[in-house]
């Protein structure tokens, strides 16, 4: 039947009196075959999509559960050992500097805090330099644009404003760029939270993580039961 729908037969007509009838049947066949093959393709894609969605959802929940189970215990640590697992390669090669402090909790906490701050500022120095370079590139453009606006709006009657901007404009723009960088660095320095608020947030996060884990376990067990029933 499938071969027939694909047109895998001879189109030759031995008797000429059946030529018209053969042409009509061929046209009807082509019309019906296209509809059949299109529905067949839709059915295949729908079946594959349903199976992949089911398997993908189950795999996602399993991987998420394994991730939470692996890292949740580490994030509960209060002595800085979390730093040993949260950094991705190749930055984690620098964790060698913490090996001398892993045997004492107090020393590990201090070393981990210093390493965390150092890593934070090393990463952000690039963004500070990029922001400064970007604003310095804009200084001549803004300077010329403001000069054009002063001349256009005030004309030669505002010669005192033109002279003021010619001599003081670059310093004013550089001052504005330095103020932007100052506040940018100030925002980056604001990484400390209030102790009580931090403890409260950590407790709330732990409660939410437990709820998420329990819900994920229930979902995984339901998925396993559903797959087991389907295989039977």
XYZ file of N, CA and C in Angstrom:
696
model
N 0.834 -1.206 0.000
C 0.000 0.000 0.000
C 0.872 1.261 0.000
N 1.930 1.198 0.806
C 2.820 2.353 0.861
C 3.522 2.553 -0.480
N 3.952 1.445 -1.107
C 4.578 1.546 -2.426
C 3.610 2.122 -3.450
N 2.353 1.719 -3.345
C 1.357 2.251 -4.277
C 1.171 3.746 -4.080
N 1.146 4.176 -2.805
C 1.007 5.594 -2.533
C 2.218 6.388 -3.024
N 3.375 5.753 -3.036
C 4.579 6.407 -3.535
C 4.646 6.414 -5.059
N 3.694 5.728 -5.716
C 3.667 5.703 -7.177
C 4.658 4.741 -7.782
N 4.964 3.667 -7.074
C 5.946 2.696 -7.565
C 5.253 1.649 -8.440
N 4.789 2.063 -9.590
C 4.167 1.174 -10.566
C 4.354 1.794 -11.948
N 4.005 1.051 -12.955
C 4.195 1.509 -14.330
C 3.074 2.464 -14.734
N 3.451 3.503 -15.470
C 2.484 4.490 -15.937
C 2.081 4.259 -17.400
N 2.621 3.230 -18.004
C 2.318 2.960 -19.419
C 0.933 2.336 -19.559
N 0.237 2.671 -20.655
C -1.091 2.131 -20.965
C -0.993 1.359 -22.279
N -1.339 0.071 -22.224
C -1.245 -0.755 -23.427
C -2.386 -0.465 -24.406
N -3.564 -0.285 -23.867
C -4.732 -0.046 -24.716
C -5.054 1.443 -24.719
N -5.125 2.057 -25.891
C -5.345 3.492 -25.989
C -6.736 3.910 -25.539
N -7.704 3.003 -25.551
C -9.056 3.391 -25.159
C -9.166 3.640 -23.654
N -8.157 3.201 -22.902
C -8.156 3.450 -21.453
C -7.258 4.638 -21.072
N -6.811 5.364 -22.058
C -5.888 6.467 -21.773
C -6.546 7.550 -20.922
N -7.760 7.953 -21.302
C -8.464 9.002 -20.553
C -8.777 8.528 -19.139
N -9.277 7.306 -19.025
C -9.600 6.766 -17.700
C -8.343 6.643 -16.837
N -7.256 6.221 -17.471
C -5.996 6.101 -16.732
C -5.511 7.467 -16.252
N -5.680 8.473 -17.085
C -5.268 9.826 -16.690
C -6.086 10.333 -15.510
N -7.392 10.065 -15.535
C -8.260 10.496 -14.436
C -7.859 9.805 -13.133
N -7.652 8.498 -13.204
C -7.258 7.759 -12.001
C -5.885 8.212 -11.485
N -5.000 8.547 -12.407
C -3.673 9.032 -11.988
C -3.787 10.358 -11.246
N -4.631 11.251 -11.746
C -4.826 12.541 -11.082
C -5.448 12.356 -9.697
N -6.446 11.468 -9.606
C -7.060 11.197 -8.299
C -6.044 10.573 -7.349
N -5.235 9.670 -7.893
C -4.218 9.016 -7.060
C -3.209 10.020 -6.513
N -2.755 10.929 -7.375
C -1.777 11.933 -6.931
C -2.378 12.816 -5.842
N -3.637 13.190 -6.003
C -4.300 14.041 -5.013
C -4.420 13.327 -3.664
N -4.887 12.078 -3.691
C -5.072 11.321 -2.447
C -3.726 10.959 -1.829
N -2.752 10.594 -2.670
C -1.450 10.175 -2.150
C -0.752 11.307 -1.416
N -0.849 12.526 -1.934
C -0.212 13.662 -1.253
C -0.821 13.896 0.123
N -2.150 13.795 0.205
C -2.804 13.965 1.508
C -2.396 12.851 2.460
N -2.345 11.624 1.947
C -1.964 10.488 2.787
C -0.538 10.636 3.309
N 0.383 10.974 2.430
C 1.786 11.091 2.839
C 1.988 12.264 3.796
N 1.249 13.354 3.594
C 1.358 14.480 4.516
C 0.866 14.095 5.908
N -0.267 13.400 5.981
C -0.767 12.937 7.279
C 0.186 11.925 7.908
N 0.789 11.105 7.064
C 1.750 10.122 7.570
C 2.960 10.820 8.186
N 3.441 11.876 7.520
C 4.570 12.637 8.044
C 4.206 13.333 9.354
N 3.018 13.915 9.417
C 2.571 14.575 10.649
C 2.465 13.572 11.791
N 1.969 12.373 11.503
C 1.853 11.347 12.536
C 3.228 10.930 13.055
N 4.196 10.788 12.153
C 5.552 10.417 12.571
C 6.154 11.498 13.457
N 6.044 12.748 13.015
C 6.616 13.847 13.794
C 5.932 13.985 15.151
N 4.626 13.800 15.201
C 3.905 13.903 16.477
C 4.340 12.808 17.440
N 4.489 11.589 16.924
C 4.911 10.479 17.782
C 6.320 10.699 18.325
N 7.223 11.112 17.443
C 8.604 11.360 17.878
C 8.653 12.504 18.881
N 7.872 13.544 18.649
C 7.860 14.694 19.557
C 7.359 14.298 20.945
N 6.299 13.497 21.003
C 5.767 13.071 22.297
C 6.782 12.225 23.060
N 7.444 11.312 22.354
C 8.432 10.466 23.026
C 9.632 11.278 23.500
N 10.105 12.197 22.657
C 11.255 13.004 23.038
C 10.917 13.954 24.179
N 9.715 14.496 24.197
C 9.309 15.362 25.296
C 9.267 14.598 26.609
N 8.746 13.397 26.562
C 8.669 12.580 27.774
C 10.061 12.209 28.276
N 10.913 11.747 27.368
C 12.271 11.371 27.761
C 13.088 12.588 28.180
N 12.912 13.707 27.468
C 13.660 14.909 27.816
C 13.253 15.479 29.158
N 11.959 15.460 29.451
C 11.495 15.955 30.743
C 12.023 15.090 31.879
N 12.018 13.793 31.671
C 12.543 12.887 32.695
C 14.049 13.086 32.889
N 14.796 13.222 31.780
C 16.243 13.433 31.884
C 16.561 14.766 32.553
N 15.777 15.801 32.241
C 15.999 17.104 32.867
C 15.787 17.037 34.376
N 14.735 16.371 34.798
C 14.463 16.276 36.230
C 15.531 15.455 36.941
N 16.002 14.392 36.292
C 17.067 13.585 36.901
C 18.351 14.392 37.050
N 18.738 15.092 35.994
C 19.965 15.890 36.057
C 19.840 17.025 37.065
N 18.679 17.632 37.147
C 18.474 18.705 38.115
C 18.545 18.173 39.537
N 17.969 17.012 39.760
C 18.025 16.410 41.088
C 19.459 16.055 41.465
N 20.211 15.489 40.513
C 21.609 15.141 40.798
C 22.438 16.393 41.075
N 22.164 17.469 40.344
C 22.901 18.720 40.562
C 22.616 19.285 41.950
N 21.333 19.327 42.323
C 20.975 19.858 43.642
C 21.549 18.983 44.745
N 21.466 17.669 44.557
C 21.984 16.756 45.574
C 23.495 16.886 45.729
N 24.182 17.193 44.650
C 25.640 17.274 44.694
C 26.129 18.574 45.319
N 25.500 19.706 44.966
C 26.023 21.004 45.372
C 25.312 21.614 46.570
N 24.145 21.104 46.932
C 23.415 21.721 48.033
C 24.175 21.589 49.347
N 24.760 20.430 49.591
C 25.513 20.222 50.830
C 26.715 21.160 50.894
N 27.366 21.343 49.748
C 28.544 22.218 49.726
C 28.166 23.668 50.000
N 27.037 24.111 49.486
C 26.635 25.500 49.692
C 26.167 25.763 51.121
N 25.893 24.737 51.878
C 25.522 24.918 53.281
C 26.736 25.110 54.183
N 27.918 24.906 53.636
C 29.131 25.019 54.442
C 29.354 26.462 54.884
N 29.815 26.638 56.124
C 30.035 27.964 56.698
C 31.506 28.298 56.878
N 32.394 27.436 56.425
C 33.819 27.644 56.684
C 34.621 27.890 55.410
N 33.957 28.214 54.321
C 34.668 28.601 53.111
C 35.032 27.476 52.172
N 34.674 26.245 52.505
C 35.020 25.127 51.621
C 34.198 25.139 50.332
N 33.158 25.957 50.303
C 32.362 26.077 49.079
C 33.196 26.584 47.911
N 34.216 27.392 48.214
C 35.059 27.943 47.155
C 35.784 26.857 46.359
N 35.904 25.674 46.922
C 36.640 24.607 46.249
C 35.868 24.003 45.084
N 34.555 24.263 44.999
C 33.762 23.624 43.944
C 32.992 24.608 43.071
N 32.861 25.862 43.491
C 31.995 26.780 42.746
C 32.681 27.408 41.539
N 33.988 27.338 41.463
C 34.709 27.986 40.369
C 34.955 26.992 39.245
N 34.678 27.450 38.035
C 34.826 26.600 36.858
C 36.251 26.677 36.315
N 36.666 25.677 35.540
C 37.976 25.737 34.885
C 38.018 26.909 33.906
N 39.158 27.526 33.670
C 40.472 27.227 34.266
C 40.755 28.016 35.539
N 39.738 28.744 36.050
C 39.962 29.565 37.243
C 40.245 28.694 38.459
N 39.686 27.484 38.474
C 39.851 26.646 39.662
C 41.285 26.181 39.873
N 42.165 26.379 38.886
C 43.565 26.016 39.092
C 44.194 26.885 40.169
N 43.639 28.095 40.359
C 44.165 29.001 41.385
C 43.786 28.571 42.794
N 42.913 27.576 42.909
C 42.527 27.082 44.232
C 43.664 26.347 44.930
N 44.755 26.147 44.224
C 45.925 25.534 44.861
C 46.387 26.372 46.047
N 46.161 27.684 45.959
C 46.575 28.561 47.056
C 45.794 28.309 48.337
N 44.660 27.612 48.257
C 43.854 27.333 49.451
C 44.195 25.996 50.101
N 45.039 25.215 49.458
C 45.321 23.879 49.985
C 46.027 23.920 51.334
N 46.789 24.961 51.586
C 47.499 25.046 52.867
C 46.576 25.385 54.029
N 45.333 25.759 53.745
C 44.414 26.180 54.806
C 43.248 25.227 55.009
N 43.204 24.130 54.275
C 42.016 23.275 54.334
C 41.923 22.474 55.629
N 42.995 22.389 56.386
C 42.974 21.566 57.594
C 42.521 22.343 58.829
N 42.420 23.674 58.717
C 41.951 24.500 59.828
C 40.768 25.332 59.344
N 39.674 25.235 60.068
C 38.454 25.895 59.610
C 38.575 27.413 59.625
N 39.155 27.970 60.689
C 39.294 29.427 60.762
C 40.196 29.952 59.647
N 41.311 29.262 59.448
C 42.226 29.686 58.382
C 41.576 29.518 57.013
N 40.790 28.460 56.849
C 40.115 28.237 55.573
C 39.083 29.317 55.303
N 38.375 29.742 56.340
C 37.371 30.790 56.165
C 38.020 32.098 55.733
N 39.125 32.470 56.377
C 39.813 33.710 56.000
C 40.392 33.614 54.589
N 41.020 32.483 54.294
C 41.617 32.322 52.964
C 40.551 32.297 51.872
N 39.425 31.662 52.163
C 38.347 31.601 51.168
C 37.758 32.984 50.907
N 37.596 33.777 51.960
C 37.077 35.137 51.774
C 38.045 35.989 50.954
N 39.334 35.869 51.254
C 40.326 36.626 50.486
C 40.358 36.179 49.028
N 40.282 34.877 48.824
C 40.293 34.367 47.450
C 39.046 34.814 46.687
N 37.905 34.801 47.368
C 36.668 35.224 46.722
C 36.727 36.693 46.315
N 37.242 37.543 47.219
C 37.363 38.964 46.890
C 38.367 39.194 45.767
N 39.491 38.492 45.822
C 40.503 38.651 44.773
C 39.955 38.215 43.418
N 39.257 37.100 43.408
C 38.672 36.619 42.155
C 37.615 37.592 41.628
N 36.847 38.169 42.548
C 35.817 39.134 42.162
C 36.430 40.358 41.494
N 37.494 40.899 42.088
C 38.078 42.120 41.546
C 38.893 41.863 40.290
N 39.517 40.708 40.195
C 40.249 40.387 38.963
C 39.286 40.307 37.781
N 38.124 39.733 38.014
C 37.132 39.647 36.942
C 36.573 41.019 36.576
N 36.365 41.871 37.566
C 35.720 43.159 37.309
C 36.689 44.241 36.856
N 37.994 44.027 37.030
C 38.945 45.013 36.523
C 38.833 45.158 35.008
N 38.562 44.062 34.345
C 38.383 44.116 32.895
C 37.188 44.993 32.529
N 36.083 44.836 33.258
C 34.894 45.624 32.952
C 35.097 47.099 33.308
N 35.850 47.370 34.375
C 36.148 48.764 34.721
C 36.984 49.415 33.625
N 38.005 48.702 33.172
C 38.852 49.230 32.100
C 38.056 49.419 30.812
N 37.187 48.469 30.510
C 36.361 48.574 29.302
C 35.421 49.772 29.384
N 34.805 49.989 30.547
C 33.901 51.129 30.721
C 34.656 52.448 30.596
N 35.849 52.520 31.190
C 36.650 53.738 31.096
C 37.067 54.011 29.654
N 37.511 52.982 28.959
C 37.913 53.153 27.565
C 36.736 53.582 26.696
N 35.579 53.013 26.956
C 34.380 53.364 26.189
C 34.003 54.838 26.388
N 34.061 55.303 27.619
C 33.707 56.700 27.880
C 34.758 57.656 27.323
N 36.027 57.271 27.365
C 37.059 58.124 26.773
C 36.905 58.218 25.258
N 36.441 57.151 24.639
C 36.186 57.196 23.195
C 35.015 58.113 22.862
N 34.074 58.236 23.791
C 32.925 59.105 23.552
C 33.226 60.579 23.809
N 34.305 60.878 24.524
C 34.613 62.273 24.883
C 34.763 63.164 23.651
N 35.603 62.825 22.651
C 35.711 63.732 21.487
C 34.414 63.847 20.694
N 33.641 62.760 20.635
C 32.376 62.821 19.895
C 31.400 63.765 20.586
N 31.290 63.633 21.904
C 30.387 64.514 22.657
C 30.889 65.958 22.618
N 32.204 66.120 22.663
C 32.781 67.471 22.626
C 32.409 68.186 21.325
N 32.583 67.520 20.201
C 32.250 68.128 18.914
C 30.747 68.336 18.765
N 29.978 67.389 19.279
C 28.522 67.529 19.189
C 28.025 68.721 20.001
N 28.542 68.894 21.191
C 28.139 70.028 22.018
C 28.611 71.349 21.409
N 29.797 71.342 20.826
C 30.290 72.551 20.158
C 29.364 72.934 19.002
N 28.929 71.946 18.251
C 28.003 72.201 17.140
C 26.668 72.733 17.655
N 26.167 72.171 18.742
C 24.886 72.630 19.290
C 24.976 74.063 19.812
N 26.096 74.397 20.456
C 26.255 75.764 20.976
C 26.302 76.767 19.834
N 27.060 76.443 18.783
C 27.155 77.349 17.631
C 25.817 77.452 16.908
N 25.115 76.325 16.787
C 23.847 76.323 16.059
C 22.768 77.094 16.801
N 22.681 76.918 18.108
C 21.612 77.550 18.873
C 21.929 78.998 19.234
N 23.179 79.257 19.605
C 23.531 80.605 20.043
C 24.115 81.482 18.962
N 24.707 80.856 17.953
C 25.340 81.642 16.901
C 26.594 82.328 17.417
N 27.044 83.291 16.644
C 28.263 84.011 17.029
C 28.024 84.998 18.165
N 26.758 85.238 18.491
C 26.454 86.124 19.616
C 26.822 85.481 20.949
N 26.875 84.161 20.978
C 27.253 83.450 22.208
C 28.716 83.041 22.145
N 29.559 83.980 21.763
C 30.987 83.673 21.630
C 31.612 83.311 22.970
N 31.101 83.903 24.055
C 31.657 83.583 25.371
C 31.379 82.129 25.739
N 30.185 81.610 25.348
C 29.885 80.199 25.604
C 30.750 79.281 24.740
N 30.987 79.727 23.510
C 31.827 78.924 22.616
C 33.246 78.829 23.160
N 33.785 79.975 23.599
C 35.142 79.970 24.158
C 35.209 79.142 25.435
N 34.157 79.260 26.244
C 34.135 78.467 27.473
C 34.155 76.978 27.165
N 33.360 76.562 26.187
C 33.301 75.133 25.870
C 34.583 74.651 25.189
N 35.193 75.520 24.380
C 36.429 75.130 23.692
C 37.530 74.820 24.695
N 37.649 75.637 25.731
C 38.750 75.461 26.676
C 38.374 74.572 27.875
N 37.128 74.638 28.297
C 36.724 73.900 29.504
C 35.944 72.623 29.205
N 35.483 72.470 27.965
C 34.683 71.296 27.619
C 35.390 69.970 27.841
N 36.642 69.816 27.366
C 37.324 68.528 27.582
C 37.484 68.171 29.054
N 37.812 69.170 29.884
C 37.972 68.892 31.312
C 36.633 68.510 31.956
N 35.573 69.167 31.504
C 34.249 68.836 32.034
C 33.852 67.407 31.664
N 34.114 67.008 30.431
C 33.771 65.654 29.995
C 34.627 64.608 30.704
N 35.908 64.905 30.887
C 36.764 63.965 31.619
C 36.327 63.847 33.076
N 35.886 64.957 33.639
C 35.375 64.915 35.014
C 34.117 64.047 35.091
N 33.228 64.190 34.108
C 32.025 63.354 34.085
C 32.353 61.880 33.937
N 33.350 61.563 33.099
C 33.755 60.162 32.937
C 34.340 59.608 34.230
N 35.138 60.419 34.919
C 35.718 59.960 36.186
C 34.640 59.751 37.248
N 33.606 60.595 37.244
C 32.502 60.419 38.191
C 31.761 59.117 37.905
N 31.556 58.811 36.629
C 30.890 57.557 36.269
C 31.693 56.348 36.752
N 32.997 56.382 36.539
C 33.837 55.266 36.975
C 33.848 55.162 38.500
N 33.828 56.307 39.170
C 33.815 56.295 40.634
C 32.563 55.599 41.161
N 31.407 55.958 40.620
C 30.169 55.329 41.083
C 30.096 53.857 40.650
N 30.689 53.546 39.519
C 30.728 52.149 39.075
C 31.526 51.293 40.059
N 32.690 51.802 40.451
C 33.510 51.077 41.429
C 32.817 51.042 42.790
N 32.130 52.114 43.135
C 31.422 52.152 44.407
C 30.318 51.106 44.456
N 29.628 50.932 43.346
C 28.589 49.893 43.282
C 29.204 48.506 43.419
N 30.358 48.305 42.785
C 31.023 47.005 42.893
C 31.502 46.736 44.316
N 31.836 47.792 45.041
C 32.295 47.606 46.422
C 31.147 47.301 47.378
N 29.934 47.509 46.946
C 28.782 47.295 47.819
C 28.335 45.839 47.736
N 29.213 44.910 48.132
C 28.904 43.487 48.069
C 28.638 42.886 49.435
N 28.691 43.669 50.500
C 28.449 43.153 51.842
C 26.989 43.364 52.214
N 26.415 42.345 52.809
C 25.032 42.406 53.262
C 24.986 42.446 54.782
N 23.892 42.913 55.289
C 23.685 42.898 56.733
C 23.631 41.459 57.232
N 24.270 41.211 58.388
C 24.382 39.833 58.878
C 23.019 39.208 59.147
N 22.142 39.949 59.808
C 20.822 39.389 60.111
C 20.033 39.103 58.841
N 20.113 40.018 57.887
C 19.397 39.818 56.633
C 19.967 38.636 55.861
N 21.280 38.488 55.909
C 21.913 37.385 55.200
C 21.514 36.044 55.806
N 21.498 35.964 57.130
C 21.097 34.720 57.789
C 19.649 34.385 57.465
N 18.805 35.399 57.477
C 17.393 35.175 57.170
C 17.212 34.699 55.735
N 17.958 35.289 54.824
C 17.860 34.876 53.429
C 18.379 33.458 53.226
N 19.440 33.098 53.937
C 19.969 31.741 53.824
C 18.970 30.715 54.346
N 18.324 31.031 55.456
C 17.317 30.110 55.984
C 16.144 29.963 55.017
N 15.738 31.071 54.427
C 14.636 31.006 53.469
C 15.036 30.214 52.227
N 16.275 30.389 51.791
C 16.755 29.635 50.629
C 16.808 28.140 50.922
N 17.217 27.788 52.131
C 17.258 26.376 52.497
C 15.862 25.762 52.491
N 14.886 26.515 52.992
C 13.514 26.007 52.968
C 13.025 25.817 51.533
N 13.315 26.794 50.694
C 12.886 26.686 49.304
C 13.592 25.535 48.590
N 14.875 25.339 48.901
C 15.610 24.234 48.276
C 15.035 22.886 48.690
N 14.659 22.766 49.959
C 14.056 21.513 50.414
C 12.730 21.254 49.697
N 11.939 22.309 49.549
C 10.663 22.146 48.847
C 10.900 21.726 47.402
N 11.885 22.357 46.759
C 12.193 22.014 45.368
C 12.660 20.572 45.252
N 13.521 20.152 46.176
C 14.043 18.780 46.131
C 12.918 17.777 46.328
N 12.051 18.020 47.300
C 10.949 17.092 47.543
C 10.021 17.017 46.333
N 9.732 18.162 45.734
C 8.870 18.154 44.547
C 9.530 17.435 43.380
N 10.831 17.629 43.228
C 11.537 16.959 42.141
C 11.586 15.451 42.364
N 11.768 15.031 43.613
C 11.780 13.594 43.908
C 10.430 12.976 43.571
N 9.363 13.666 43.951
C 8.026 13.157 43.643
C 7.806 13.075 42.136
N 8.245 14.109 41.410
C 8.073 14.112 39.957
C 8.886 13.003 39.299
N 10.114 12.797 39.791
C 10.961 11.741 39.223
C 10.354 10.369 39.476
N 9.857 10.143 40.678
C 9.241 8.854 40.982
C 7.994 8.622 40.136
N 7.213 9.669 39.929
C 6.038 9.532 39.068
C 6.446 9.209 37.634
N 7.508 9.851 37.163
C 7.971 9.588 35.801
C 8.492 8.164 35.661
N 9.232 7.700 36.672
C 9.738 6.325 36.638
C 8.584 5.330 36.636
N 7.580 5.577 37.463
C 6.415 4.693 37.509
C 5.670 4.697 36.184
N 5.549 5.869 35.560
C 4.846 5.959 34.279
C 5.600 5.198 33.189
N 6.924 5.353 33.150
C 7.723 4.645 32.144
C 7.671 3.138 32.384
N 7.708 2.739 33.649
C 7.641 1.312 33.968
C 6.307 0.718 33.536
N 5.224 1.463 33.733
C 3.916 0.984 33.303
C 3.812 0.926 31.789
N 4.440 1.885 31.097
C 4.397 1.868 29.640
C 5.152 0.669 29.071
N 6.268 0.314 29.689
C 7.046 -0.831 29.205
C 6.306 -2.145 29.430
N 5.501 -2.210 30.485
C 4.734 -3.431 30.725
C 3.581 -3.554 29.727
